[in-house]
Coordinates of C-alpha atoms in Angstrom, one line a residue:
M184 CA 26.6 -61.3 -45.2
S185 CA 27.6 -59.3 -48.2
W186 CA 25.7 -57.0 -50.5
G187 CA 27.6 -58.3 -53.5
T188 CA 26.3 -61.8 -53.1
E189 CA 23.0 -61.3 -51.5
L190 CA 21.9 -58.2 -53.4
W191 CA 23.6 -58.8 -56.8
D192 CA 20.4 -57.8 -58.7
Q193 CA 19.4 -54.8 -56.5
F194 CA 21.5 -52.0 -57.9
D195 CA 18.6 -49.5 -58.0
S196 CA 17.5 -50.4 -54.4
L197 CA 21.1 -49.8 -53.2
D198 CA 21.1 -46.5 -55.0
K199 CA 18.0 -45.4 -53.2
H200 CA 19.2 -46.7 -49.8
T201 CA 22.6 -44.9 -49.9
Q202 CA 20.9 -41.7 -50.9
W203 CA 18.5 -42.1 -48.0
G204 CA 21.5 -42.6 -45.6
I205 CA 23.0 -39.3 -46.7
D206 CA 19.7 -37.5 -46.4
F207 CA 19.3 -38.8 -42.9
L208 CA 22.8 -37.7 -42.0
E209 CA 22.1 -34.2 -43.2
R210 CA 18.8 -34.2 -41.4
Y211 CA 20.6 -35.0 -38.1
A212 CA 23.2 -32.3 -38.9
K213 CA 20.3 -29.8 -39.2
F214 CA 18.9 -31.0 -35.9
V215 CA 22.3 -30.3 -34.2
K216 CA 22.5 -26.9 -35.8
E217 CA 19.1 -25.9 -34.4
R218 CA 20.1 -27.2 -31.0
I219 CA 23.2 -25.0 -31.2
E220 CA 21.1 -22.0 -32.0
I221 CA 18.9 -22.7 -29.0
E222 CA 21.9 -23.0 -26.7
Q223 CA 23.3 -19.7 -28.0
N224 CA 20.0 -17.9 -27.7
Y225 CA 19.5 -19.3 -24.2
A226 CA 23.0 -18.2 -23.1
K227 CA 22.4 -14.8 -24.6
Q228 CA 19.1 -14.3 -22.8
L229 CA 20.7 -15.4 -19.5
R230 CA 23.5 -12.9 -19.9
N231 CA 21.0 -10.1 -20.8
L232 CA 18.9 -11.1 -17.7
V233 CA 22.0 -10.9 -15.5
K234 CA 23.0 -7.6 -17.0
K235 CA 19.6 -6.2 -16.4
Y236 CA 19.5 -7.1 -12.7
C237 CA 23.1 -6.5 -11.9
P238 CA 23.7 -3.3 -9.9
K239 CA 25.2 -0.3 -11.6
R240 CA 28.7 0.7 -10.6
S241 CA 28.3 3.3 -7.9
S242 CA 29.8 4.4 -4.6
K243 CA 30.1 1.9 -1.8
D244 CA 28.0 4.2 0.3
E245 CA 25.1 4.1 -2.2
E246 CA 23.3 1.3 -0.4
P247 CA 24.1 -1.0 2.5
R248 CA 25.6 -4.4 1.7
F249 CA 22.7 -6.5 3.1
T250 CA 23.4 -10.2 3.1
S251 CA 20.2 -10.8 1.0
C252 CA 21.4 -8.4 -1.6
V253 CA 24.9 -9.8 -1.6
A254 CA 23.5 -13.3 -2.0
F255 CA 21.4 -12.2 -4.9
F256 CA 24.4 -10.6 -6.6
N257 CA 26.3 -13.9 -6.1
I258 CA 23.5 -15.8 -7.6
L259 CA 23.6 -13.5 -10.6
N260 CA 27.4 -14.1 -10.9
E261 CA 26.8 -17.9 -10.8
L262 CA 24.0 -17.6 -13.4
N263 CA 26.4 -15.6 -15.6
D264 CA 28.9 -18.5 -15.3
Y265 CA 26.1 -20.9 -16.0
A266 CA 25.4 -19.0 -19.2
G267 CA 29.0 -19.3 -20.1
Q268 CA 28.8 -23.0 -19.8
R269 CA 25.8 -23.1 -22.2
E270 CA 28.0 -21.2 -24.7
V271 CA 30.7 -23.9 -24.2
V272 CA 28.1 -26.6 -25.0
A273 CA 27.2 -24.7 -28.1
E274 CA 30.8 -24.3 -29.2
E275 CA 31.6 -27.9 -28.5
M276 CA 28.6 -29.1 -30.5
A277 CA 29.4 -26.8 -33.4
H278 CA 33.0 -28.0 -33.6
R279 CA 32.8 -31.6 -32.7
V280 CA 29.4 -32.6 -34.1
Y281 CA 27.9 -30.2 -36.6
G282 CA 31.2 -29.3 -38.4
E283 CA 32.3 -33.0 -38.5
L284 CA 28.9 -34.1 -39.9
M285 CA 28.9 -31.5 -42.7
R286 CA 32.4 -32.5 -43.8
Y287 CA 31.6 -36.2 -43.7
A288 CA 28.4 -35.7 -45.6
H289 CA 30.3 -33.9 -48.4
D290 CA 32.9 -36.7 -48.6
L291 CA 30.1 -39.4 -48.5
K292 CA 28.4 -37.8 -51.5
T293 CA 31.6 -37.8 -53.5
E294 CA 32.4 -41.5 -52.7
R295 CA 28.8 -42.7 -53.4
K296 CA 28.8 -40.9 -56.7
M297 CA 32.1 -42.6 -57.7
H298 CA 30.9 -46.1 -56.7
L299 CA 27.6 -45.8 -58.6
Q300 CA 29.4 -44.6 -61.7
E301 CA 31.6 -47.7 -61.6
G302 CA 28.5 -49.9 -61.3
R303 CA 26.8 -48.2 -64.2
K304 CA 29.9 -48.5 -66.3
A305 CA 30.1 -52.3 -65.6
Q306 CA 26.4 -52.7 -66.4
Q307 CA 26.8 -50.8 -69.7
Y308 CA 29.8 -52.9 -70.7
L309 CA 27.8 -56.1 -70.0
D310 CA 24.9 -54.8 -72.0
M311 CA 27.3 -54.1 -74.9
C312 CA 28.6 -57.6 -74.8
W313 CA 25.1 -59.0 -74.8
K314 CA 24.1 -56.9 -77.8
Q315 CA 27.2 -58.1 -79.8
M316 CA 26.3 -61.7 -79.0
D317 CA 22.7 -61.1 -79.8
N318 CA 23.6 -59.6 -83.2
S319 CA 25.9 -62.5 -84.1
K320 CA 23.2 -64.9 -83.1
K321 CA 20.6 -63.2 -85.3
K322 CA 23.0 -63.1 -88.2
F323 CA 23.8 -66.8 -87.8
E324 CA 20.1 -67.6 -87.7
R325 CA 19.5 -65.6 -90.8
E326 CA 22.3 -67.3 -92.7
C327 CA 21.0 -70.7 -91.7
R328 CA 17.6 -69.9 -93.1
E329 CA 19.2 -68.7 -96.4
A330 CA 21.2 -71.9 -96.5
E331 CA 18.1 -74.0 -96.0
K332 CA 16.4 -72.1 -98.9
A333 CA 19.4 -72.7 -101.1
Q334 CA 19.4 -76.4 -100.4
Q335 CA 15.7 -76.7 -101.1
S336 CA 16.1 -74.9 -104.4
Y337 CA 19.0 -77.1 -105.4
E338 CA 17.1 -80.3 -104.5
R339 CA 14.1 -79.1 -106.5
L340 CA 16.2 -78.4 -109.6
D341 CA 18.1 -81.6 -109.3
N342 CA 14.9 -83.7 -109.3
D343 CA 13.4 -81.7 -112.1
T344 CA 14.0 -83.4 -115.5
N345 CA 13.2 -80.3 -117.4
A346 CA 15.9 -78.3 -115.6
T347 CA 19.1 -77.7 -117.5
K348 CA 22.5 -78.7 -116.2
A349 CA 23.5 -75.1 -115.9
D350 CA 20.6 -74.2 -113.6
V351 CA 21.5 -77.2 -111.4
E352 CA 25.1 -76.2 -111.2
K353 CA 24.2 -72.6 -110.3
A354 CA 21.9 -73.8 -107.5
K355 CA 24.6 -76.0 -106.2
Q356 CA 27.1 -73.2 -106.1
Q357 CA 24.6 -71.0 -104.3
L358 CA 24.0 -73.8 -101.7
N359 CA 27.7 -74.1 -101.1
L360 CA 28.1 -70.3 -100.6
R361 CA 25.2 -70.1 -98.2
T362 CA 26.5 -73.1 -96.3
H363 CA 29.9 -71.5 -96.0
M364 CA 28.5 -68.2 -94.7
A365 CA 26.3 -70.1 -92.2
D366 CA 29.3 -71.9 -90.9
E367 CA 31.2 -68.6 -90.5
N368 CA 28.3 -66.9 -88.6
K369 CA 28.1 -70.0 -86.5
N370 CA 31.7 -69.7 -85.4
E371 CA 31.3 -65.9 -84.8
Y372 CA 28.2 -66.5 -82.7
A373 CA 29.9 -69.1 -80.7
A374 CA 32.8 -66.7 -80.0
Q375 CA 30.5 -63.9 -79.0
L376 CA 28.5 -66.2 -76.8
Q377 CA 31.6 -67.4 -75.1
N378 CA 32.8 -63.9 -74.6
F379 CA 29.5 -62.7 -73.2
N380 CA 29.3 -65.6 -70.8
G381 CA 32.8 -64.8 -69.5
E382 CA 32.0 -61.1 -69.1
Q383 CA 28.7 -61.9 -67.4
H384 CA 30.4 -64.2 -65.0
K385 CA 33.0 -61.6 -64.2
H386 CA 30.3 -58.9 -63.9
F387 CA 28.1 -60.8 -61.3
Y388 CA 30.9 -62.5 -59.4
V389 CA 33.8 -60.0 -59.5
V390 CA 32.9 -56.5 -60.5
I391 CA 29.5 -56.0 -59.0
P392 CA 30.4 -57.7 -55.6
Q393 CA 33.4 -55.4 -55.4
I394 CA 31.3 -52.3 -56.0
Y395 CA 28.6 -53.3 -53.7
K396 CA 31.1 -54.2 -51.0
Q397 CA 32.5 -50.6 -51.2
L398 CA 28.9 -49.2 -51.0
Q399 CA 28.3 -51.5 -48.0
E400 CA 31.5 -50.3 -46.3
M401 CA 30.6 -46.7 -47.0
D402 CA 27.1 -47.1 -45.5
E403 CA 28.6 -48.8 -42.4
R404 CA 31.0 -46.0 -41.9
R405 CA 28.1 -43.6 -42.1
T406 CA 26.4 -45.5 -39.4
I407 CA 29.5 -45.5 -37.2
K408 CA 29.9 -41.8 -37.8
L409 CA 26.4 -41.2 -36.6
S410 CA 27.0 -43.2 -33.5
E411 CA 30.1 -41.2 -32.7
C412 CA 28.2 -37.9 -33.3
Y413 CA 25.5 -39.1 -30.9
R414 CA 28.1 -39.8 -28.3
G415 CA 29.8 -36.5 -28.9
F416 CA 26.4 -34.7 -28.6
A417 CA 26.0 -36.2 -25.2
D418 CA 29.6 -35.6 -24.1
S419 CA 29.3 -31.9 -25.0
E420 CA 26.6 -31.7 -22.3
R421 CA 28.3 -34.1 -19.9
K422 CA 31.6 -32.2 -19.8
V423 CA 30.1 -29.1 -18.3
I424 CA 27.9 -30.9 -15.8
P425 CA 30.6 -30.6 -13.0
I426 CA 31.0 -26.8 -13.6
I427 CA 27.2 -26.4 -13.7
S428 CA 26.9 -28.3 -10.5
K429 CA 29.4 -25.9 -8.9
C430 CA 27.4 -23.0 -10.1
L431 CA 24.3 -24.5 -8.6
E432 CA 26.2 -25.2 -5.3
G433 CA 27.3 -21.6 -5.3
M434 CA 23.7 -20.5 -5.6
V435 CA 22.8 -22.7 -2.6
L436 CA 25.7 -21.4 -0.6
A437 CA 24.6 -17.8 -1.5
A438 CA 21.1 -18.7 -0.2
K439 CA 22.6 -20.1 3.1
S440 CA 24.7 -16.9 3.6
V441 CA 21.6 -14.8 4.1
D442 CA 21.6 -13.6 7.7
E443 CA 18.6 -11.8 8.9
R444 CA 20.2 -10.7 12.1
R445 CA 23.1 -9.1 10.3
D446 CA 20.7 -7.3 7.9
S447 CA 18.8 -5.9 10.8
Q448 CA 22.0 -4.7 12.4
M449 CA 23.0 -3.1 9.1
V450 CA 19.7 -1.2 9.1
V451 CA 20.4 0.0 12.6
D452 CA 24.0 1.0 11.7
S453 CA 22.8 2.8 8.5
F454 CA 19.9 4.8 10.0
K455 CA 20.7 5.2 13.7
S456 CA 20.8 8.9 14.5
G457 CA 22.3 8.7 18.0
F458 CA 19.6 10.8 19.6
E459 CA 17.7 9.6 22.6
P460 CA 13.9 9.5 22.6
P461 CA 12.2 12.6 24.0
G462 CA 11.4 12.6 27.7
D463 CA 8.1 13.2 29.3
F464 CA 6.6 16.6 29.0
P465 CA 6.3 18.4 32.4
F466 CA 2.9 19.2 33.8
E467 CA 2.1 22.9 33.3
D468 CA -0.4 24.0 35.9
Y469 CA -2.6 26.8 34.6
S470 CA -5.0 26.6 37.5
Q471 CA -2.8 28.3 40.1
H472 CA -4.6 31.7 39.6
I473 CA -8.1 30.1 39.8
Y474 CA -8.0 29.3 43.5
R475 CA -7.9 32.9 44.8
T476 CA -10.0 34.3 47.5
I477 CA -13.6 34.8 46.6
S478 CA -13.4 38.4 47.5
D479 CA -11.0 38.9 44.6
G480 CA -13.5 37.4 42.2
T481 CA -14.5 40.2 39.8
I482 CA -15.6 40.5 36.3
S483 CA -12.0 40.9 35.2
A484 CA -11.2 37.8 37.3
S485 CA -13.9 35.9 35.5
K486 CA -12.6 37.0 32.2
Q487 CA -9.1 35.9 33.2
E488 CA -10.5 32.6 34.5
S489 CA -12.3 32.0 31.2
G490 CA -9.1 32.8 29.4
K491 CA -7.2 30.3 31.5
V492 CA -9.8 27.6 30.9
D493 CA -9.5 28.2 27.2
A494 CA -5.7 28.0 27.3
K495 CA -5.9 24.8 29.3
T496 CA -8.3 23.3 26.9
T497 CA -6.0 24.2 24.0
V498 CA -3.0 22.6 25.8
G499 CA -5.0 19.5 26.5
K500 CA -6.0 19.2 22.8
A501 CA -2.3 19.7 21.9
K502 CA -1.2 17.0 24.4
G503 CA -3.7 14.6 23.0
K504 CA -1.9 14.6 19.6
L505 CA 1.5 13.9 21.0
W506 CA 2.2 10.4 19.6
L507 CA 5.5 8.8 18.7
F508 CA 4.8 8.8 14.9
G509 CA 2.1 11.4 14.9
K510 CA 2.2 15.2 14.3
K511 CA 4.1 17.0 16.9
P512 CA 2.7 20.2 18.4
K513 CA 4.7 23.4 18.1
P514 CA 6.6 24.0 21.4
Q515 CA 5.0 26.6 23.5
S516 CA 8.2 27.9 25.0
P517 CA 10.3 30.5 23.2
P518 CA 12.8 29.2 20.6
L519 CA 16.1 27.9 21.7
T520 CA 18.7 30.6 21.8
P521 CA 22.5 30.4 22.2
T522 CA 22.2 31.6 25.7
S523 CA 20.3 28.5 26.7
L524 CA 23.3 26.3 25.9
F525 CA 26.9 26.3 27.0
T526 CA 29.9 24.2 26.1
S527 CA 31.6 21.9 28.6
S528 CA 35.0 20.3 28.2
T529 CA 36.0 16.8 29.3
P530 CA 39.3 15.9 30.8
N531 CA 40.5 14.4 27.5
G532 CA 39.9 17.7 25.6
S533 CA 36.6 16.8 23.9
Q534 CA 33.7 19.2 24.0
F535 CA 30.0 18.6 24.2
L536 CA 26.9 20.8 24.5
T537 CA 25.3 21.1 27.9
F538 CA 21.7 22.0 28.5
S539 CA 20.8 24.9 30.8
I540 CA 17.1 25.2 30.1
E541 CA 14.4 23.5 28.1
P542 CA 16.1 20.1 27.4
V543 CA 12.9 18.5 26.1
H544 CA 12.4 21.2 23.4
Y545 CA 16.0 20.9 22.4
C546 CA 15.7 17.1 21.9
M547 CA 12.5 17.5 20.0
N548 CA 14.1 20.1 17.7
E549 CA 17.1 17.9 17.1
I550 CA 15.0 14.9 16.3
K551 CA 13.0 17.0 13.8
T552 CA 16.0 18.6 12.1
G553 CA 18.4 15.6 12.4
K554 CA 16.2 12.9 10.9
P555 CA 18.3 11.2 8.2
R556 CA 16.7 11.1 4.7
I557 CA 18.4 8.9 2.2
P558 CA 17.1 10.9 -0.8
S559 CA 19.0 13.9 0.6
F560 CA 22.2 11.9 0.8
R561 CA 21.8 10.9 -2.8
S562 CA 21.2 14.4 -3.8
L563 CA 24.5 15.3 -2.2
K564 CA 26.2 12.6 -4.1
R565 CA 24.7 13.9 -7.4
G566 CA 26.4 17.3 -7.0
G567 CA 25.0 18.8 -3.8
T568 CA 27.2 20.6 -1.4
A569 CA 28.1 18.4 1.6
L570 CA 29.8 19.8 4.7
E571 CA 33.4 18.8 5.2
D572 CA 32.8 17.8 8.9
F573 CA 29.5 16.0 8.0
S574 CA 27.7 18.2 10.5
H575 CA 24.6 17.9 8.4
L576 CA 24.3 14.3 9.5
P577 CA 22.9 12.8 12.7
P578 CA 25.6 12.1 15.4
E579 CA 25.8 8.4 14.8
Q580 CA 26.0 8.7 11.0
R581 CA 28.5 11.5 11.3
R582 CA 30.7 9.5 13.6
K583 CA 30.8 6.6 11.1
K584 CA 31.6 8.9 8.2
L585 CA 34.4 10.6 10.1
Q586 CA 35.7 7.2 11.2
Q587 CA 35.7 6.0 7.6
R588 CA 37.5 9.1 6.5
I589 CA 40.1 8.8 9.2
D590 CA 40.8 5.2 8.2
E591 CA 41.2 6.2 4.6
L592 CA 43.6 9.0 5.5
N593 CA 45.5 6.6 7.7
R594 CA 45.9 4.2 4.8
E595 CA 47.1 7.1 2.5
L596 CA 49.5 8.2 5.3
Q597 CA 50.9 4.6 5.5
K598 CA 51.3 4.6 1.7
E599 CA 53.2 7.9 1.7
S600 CA 55.3 6.7 4.7
D601 CA 56.2 3.5 2.7
Q602 CA 57.1 5.6 -0.3
K603 CA 59.3 7.9 1.9
E604 CA 61.0 4.8 3.3
A605 CA 61.6 3.5 -0.2
L606 CA 63.1 6.8 -1.3
N607 CA 65.4 7.0 1.6
K608 CA 66.6 3.4 0.9
M609 CA 67.2 4.3 -2.7
K610 CA 69.0 7.4 -1.7
D611 CA 71.3 5.4 0.6
V612 CA 71.9 3.0 -2.3
Y613 CA 72.8 5.9 -4.6
E614 CA 75.1 7.4 -2.0
K615 CA 76.9 4.1 -1.6
N616 CA 76.9 3.4 -5.4
P617 CA 77.1 6.7 -7.3
Q618 CA 77.1 4.9 -10.6
M619 CA 73.5 3.8 -10.0
G620 CA 72.1 7.4 -9.8
D621 CA 72.3 10.8 -8.3
P622 CA 71.1 11.1 -4.7
G623 CA 70.2 14.7 -5.3
S624 CA 67.6 13.8 -8.0
L625 CA 65.5 12.2 -5.2
Q626 CA 65.3 15.4 -3.1
P627 CA 62.2 16.9 -4.9
K628 CA 60.3 13.6 -4.6
L629 CA 61.2 13.4 -0.9
A630 CA 60.1 17.0 -0.3
E631 CA 56.8 16.3 -2.1
T632 CA 56.3 13.1 0.0
M633 CA 57.0 15.0 3.2
N634 CA 54.5 17.7 2.3
N635 CA 51.9 15.0 1.6
I636 CA 52.6 13.3 5.0
D637 CA 52.3 16.7 6.8
R638 CA 49.0 17.4 4.9
L639 CA 47.6 14.0 5.7
R640 CA 48.5 14.3 9.4
M641 CA 46.8 17.7 9.6
E642 CA 43.7 16.2 8.0
I643 CA 43.7 13.3 10.4
H644 CA 44.1 15.6 13.3
K645 CA 41.3 17.8 12.1
N646 CA 39.0 14.8 11.6
E647 CA 39.9 13.3 14.9
A648 CA 39.0 16.6 16.6
W649 CA 35.6 16.4 14.9
L650 CA 35.2 12.8 15.9
S651 CA 36.1 13.6 19.5
E652 CA 33.4 16.4 19.4
V653 CA 30.8 13.8 18.2
E654 CA 32.0 11.3 20.8
G655 CA 31.7 13.9 23.5
K656 CA 28.1 14.8 22.5
T657 CA 26.9 11.3 22.2
G658 CA 28.7 10.4 25.5
G659 CA 27.2 13.4 27.2
R660 CA 23.7 12.1 26.3
G661 CA 24.4 8.6 27.7
D662 CA 24.4 7.0 24.2
R663 CA 25.4 3.4 24.6
R664 CA 26.3 2.3 21.1
H665 CA 27.6 -1.1 20.3
S666 CA 31.1 -1.5 18.7
S667 CA 33.0 -4.8 18.5
D668 CA 36.3 -3.4 17.3
I669 CA 36.7 0.2 18.6
N670 CA 36.9 1.6 22.1
H671 CA 36.1 5.3 21.8
L672 CA 36.0 6.1 25.5
V673 CA 34.6 9.5 26.4
T674 CA 33.4 11.2 29.6
Q675 CA 29.9 10.3 30.5
G676 CA 27.5 13.1 31.6
R677 CA 24.7 12.9 34.1
E678 CA 21.5 14.8 33.8
S679 CA 20.7 17.0 36.8
P680 CA 17.2 17.5 38.1
E681 CA 17.2 21.0 36.7
G682 CA 17.5 19.8 33.2
S683 CA 21.2 20.5 32.6
Y684 CA 24.1 18.0 32.3
T685 CA 26.9 17.9 34.9
D686 CA 30.1 15.8 35.0
D687 CA 30.1 12.9 37.4
A688 CA 33.4 12.7 39.2
N689 CA 32.9 9.0 40.0
Q690 CA 32.2 8.2 36.3
E691 CA 35.0 6.3 34.5
V692 CA 37.2 8.7 32.5
R693 CA 38.4 7.0 29.4
G694 CA 41.2 7.8 26.9
P695 CA 40.9 9.1 23.4
P696 CA 39.8 6.8 20.5
Q697 CA 42.4 4.4 19.1
Q698 CA 42.6 5.1 15.4
H699 CA 45.3 2.7 14.3
G700 CA 44.9 -1.0 14.2
H701 CA 41.2 -1.1 14.9
H702 CA 38.1 -0.7 12.9
N703 CA 34.5 -1.2 13.6
E704 CA 32.2 -3.9 12.2
F705 CA 30.6 -1.5 9.7
D706 CA 33.9 -0.8 8.0
D707 CA 34.5 -4.6 7.5
D708 CA 32.0 -4.5 4.6
F709 CA 34.2 -2.0 2.7
E710 CA 37.7 -3.1 3.6
D711 CA 39.7 -6.0 2.2
D712 CA 42.7 -7.2 4.1
D713 CA 43.8 -9.7 1.5
P714 CA 47.4 -9.4 0.2
L715 CA 47.9 -7.4 -3.0
P716 CA 47.2 -9.4 -6.1
A717 CA 50.0 -10.1 -8.6
I718 CA 49.9 -7.8 -11.6
G719 CA 52.8 -9.6 -13.4
H720 CA 56.1 -11.4 -12.9
C721 CA 59.8 -10.6 -13.3
K722 CA 63.1 -12.4 -13.7
A723 CA 66.2 -11.3 -11.9
I724 CA 68.9 -10.2 -14.4
Y725 CA 71.5 -9.6 -11.7
P726 CA 71.7 -10.8 -8.1
F727 CA 70.7 -8.5 -5.3
D728 CA 71.7 -9.0 -1.6
G729 CA 68.8 -7.0 -0.1
H730 CA 70.6 -6.1 3.2
N731 CA 68.6 -3.0 3.9
E732 CA 65.3 -3.1 5.7
G733 CA 62.2 -3.5 3.3
T734 CA 64.3 -4.9 0.4
L735 CA 64.0 -8.4 -0.9
A736 CA 67.1 -10.4 -1.8
M737 CA 67.1 -12.3 -5.0
K738 CA 69.4 -14.6 -7.1
E739 CA 70.2 -14.2 -10.8
G740 CA 67.4 -16.0 -12.8
E741 CA 65.0 -16.1 -9.9
V742 CA 61.3 -15.5 -10.9
L743 CA 59.2 -13.3 -8.6
Y744 CA 55.6 -11.9 -8.6
I745 CA 55.1 -8.2 -9.2
I746 CA 52.6 -6.7 -6.8
E747 CA 53.4 -3.0 -7.3
E748 CA 54.9 -1.2 -10.2
D749 CA 57.8 1.2 -10.2
K750 CA 56.4 4.7 -9.4
G751 CA 59.4 6.5 -10.7
D752 CA 61.7 5.9 -7.6
G753 CA 63.6 3.0 -9.2
W754 CA 62.1 0.3 -6.9
T755 CA 59.6 -2.3 -7.7
R756 CA 57.6 -4.2 -5.1
A757 CA 57.8 -8.0 -5.5
R758 CA 56.8 -11.2 -3.7
R759 CA 58.1 -14.8 -3.7
Q760 CA 55.9 -17.8 -3.8
N761 CA 56.3 -18.3 -0.1
G762 CA 54.7 -14.9 0.5
E763 CA 57.8 -12.9 1.4
E764 CA 57.6 -9.4 0.0
G765 CA 60.0 -6.5 -0.5
Y766 CA 61.4 -3.9 -2.9
V767 CA 64.0 -4.8 -5.6
P768 CA 65.8 -2.4 -8.0
T769 CA 63.9 -2.1 -11.2
S770 CA 67.1 -2.0 -13.3
Y771 CA 68.0 -5.5 -11.9
I772 CA 64.9 -7.3 -13.2
D773 CA 63.1 -8.0 -16.5
V774 CA 59.4 -7.1 -15.8
T775 CA 56.4 -8.7 -17.6
L776 CA 53.0 -7.2 -16.7
E777 CA 49.7 -8.9 -17.3
K778 CA 47.2 -7.1 -19.4
N779 CA 44.1 -8.2 -17.4
S780 CA 45.1 -8.2 -13.7
K781 CA 42.3 -8.7 -11.3
G782 CA 43.5 -6.3 -8.7
A783 CA 40.5 -4.1 -8.4
V784 CA 37.7 -4.9 -5.9
T785 CA 34.2 -3.9 -7.0
Y786 CA 31.8 -3.0 -4.2
I787 CA 28.2 -3.7 -4.8

């Protein structure tokens, strides 16, 4: 099947068909362009949605890390990755489909124009040959008619007896001239006819089939290109399906990670005050003066009796309003004074307040004044004045804050100790190899490090004293708080019938809190025990034996990961691929740091 043989006379139809094919190609390209715009807008809207609902960067104490909140934030992260995959789809379609279609459409138009011009030129040449043949034919026909007229004139004069011999001779010459000219036109017409027939045969059997074949191949290539673009259109979507599936699986895992029990425990840990519920109010008997002897009953006694009845009625009304979440009546006893309390010390050195009188009113006042209010915490974060020992917080919250501060100070102390150890090692190296540096130049840095260590130890001691005070108070009230990782063991008090607290000799006496190596479950949400991330890599220029403790031996040309930069002491902390870490001399390595190192942990 060939257009040249089957459609030899359909030049105009082929012209229209090829133009339709290019128009269809451009129409599909326009469709792909609009699809790309839809994908880009969809990805942009998804990113804006994620940005709108993502939490603002704030302190890790701003709100608890509830599992439902963490799951939602993880879903937002997965949705952000999903939006990125939609952008990948748009980029792939723009590069592989739309761009290719536009380039091919331009080339197709140029090729079609060239083939059609060749066809028109061939048709014009054939028309010219036909006109030449037709002109020679008409001229031959005209000369033949003139020759016939000349012959008729000669025969008429030749048969006419009245005609002269000269007229007959003249008619005969005219006949011979016309006959000669007719013969010449006949030969020219025959030559033109033969030439036209040859050109026509060449036109319809050689030139036109070749041109139509090229048009057919062009149209078939256009069809193949459309097929490839259809496939590329689908492949652009199919390539991101595995990643999109992982995003959806991440959302499902985030949904499964929601733990209602853990959230409830977080609520307890966040808002627990450490106070005990108030005890029963004692019965106050106002009728003891009513039952006197009748002989003592006077008008004044009646007045006193009526006064007592009114007081009892007032107290009864006040007692009727004592509900757990209702309005509390003002205590009838005098306000608590410093003389009503005294401080008792435990064997381990901690102190706690001991009641001497009015324990109920003290508890009620503490509940009223010690109730945590989150807005007040936020106001402190926004610039309010917070006490250094967190005494403005309830005991349980104060204990957690102090424990967190102690853990942070311990981490800083460990960091300073590591720096001191590194400086001492470098000093030893300088003393053994004076050409590497002056040991005396490290003395100011060592002195500064020692001052920092002493300051941190004082801070830790001060905060541990405050923590022991809190532990003593909560222990004296019999608070049984749950902790899975810390054993803060304090002396337990026992309430005496008179309302004061006394130490029980049979009670277990426990040691001071263990600060190092242990942390409670609440702090797990804010600590990350993962190894330090690599912030770059280095290549050893010289070998290093690494005999000293804390150093890392390396060979010349060995590549290591950088996990901590040189802080001015001449040592860089590095790690091998097997996880072995240590310090190496900075002058012995060629360091390359990454611009975007993911070493920071963002807390939601």
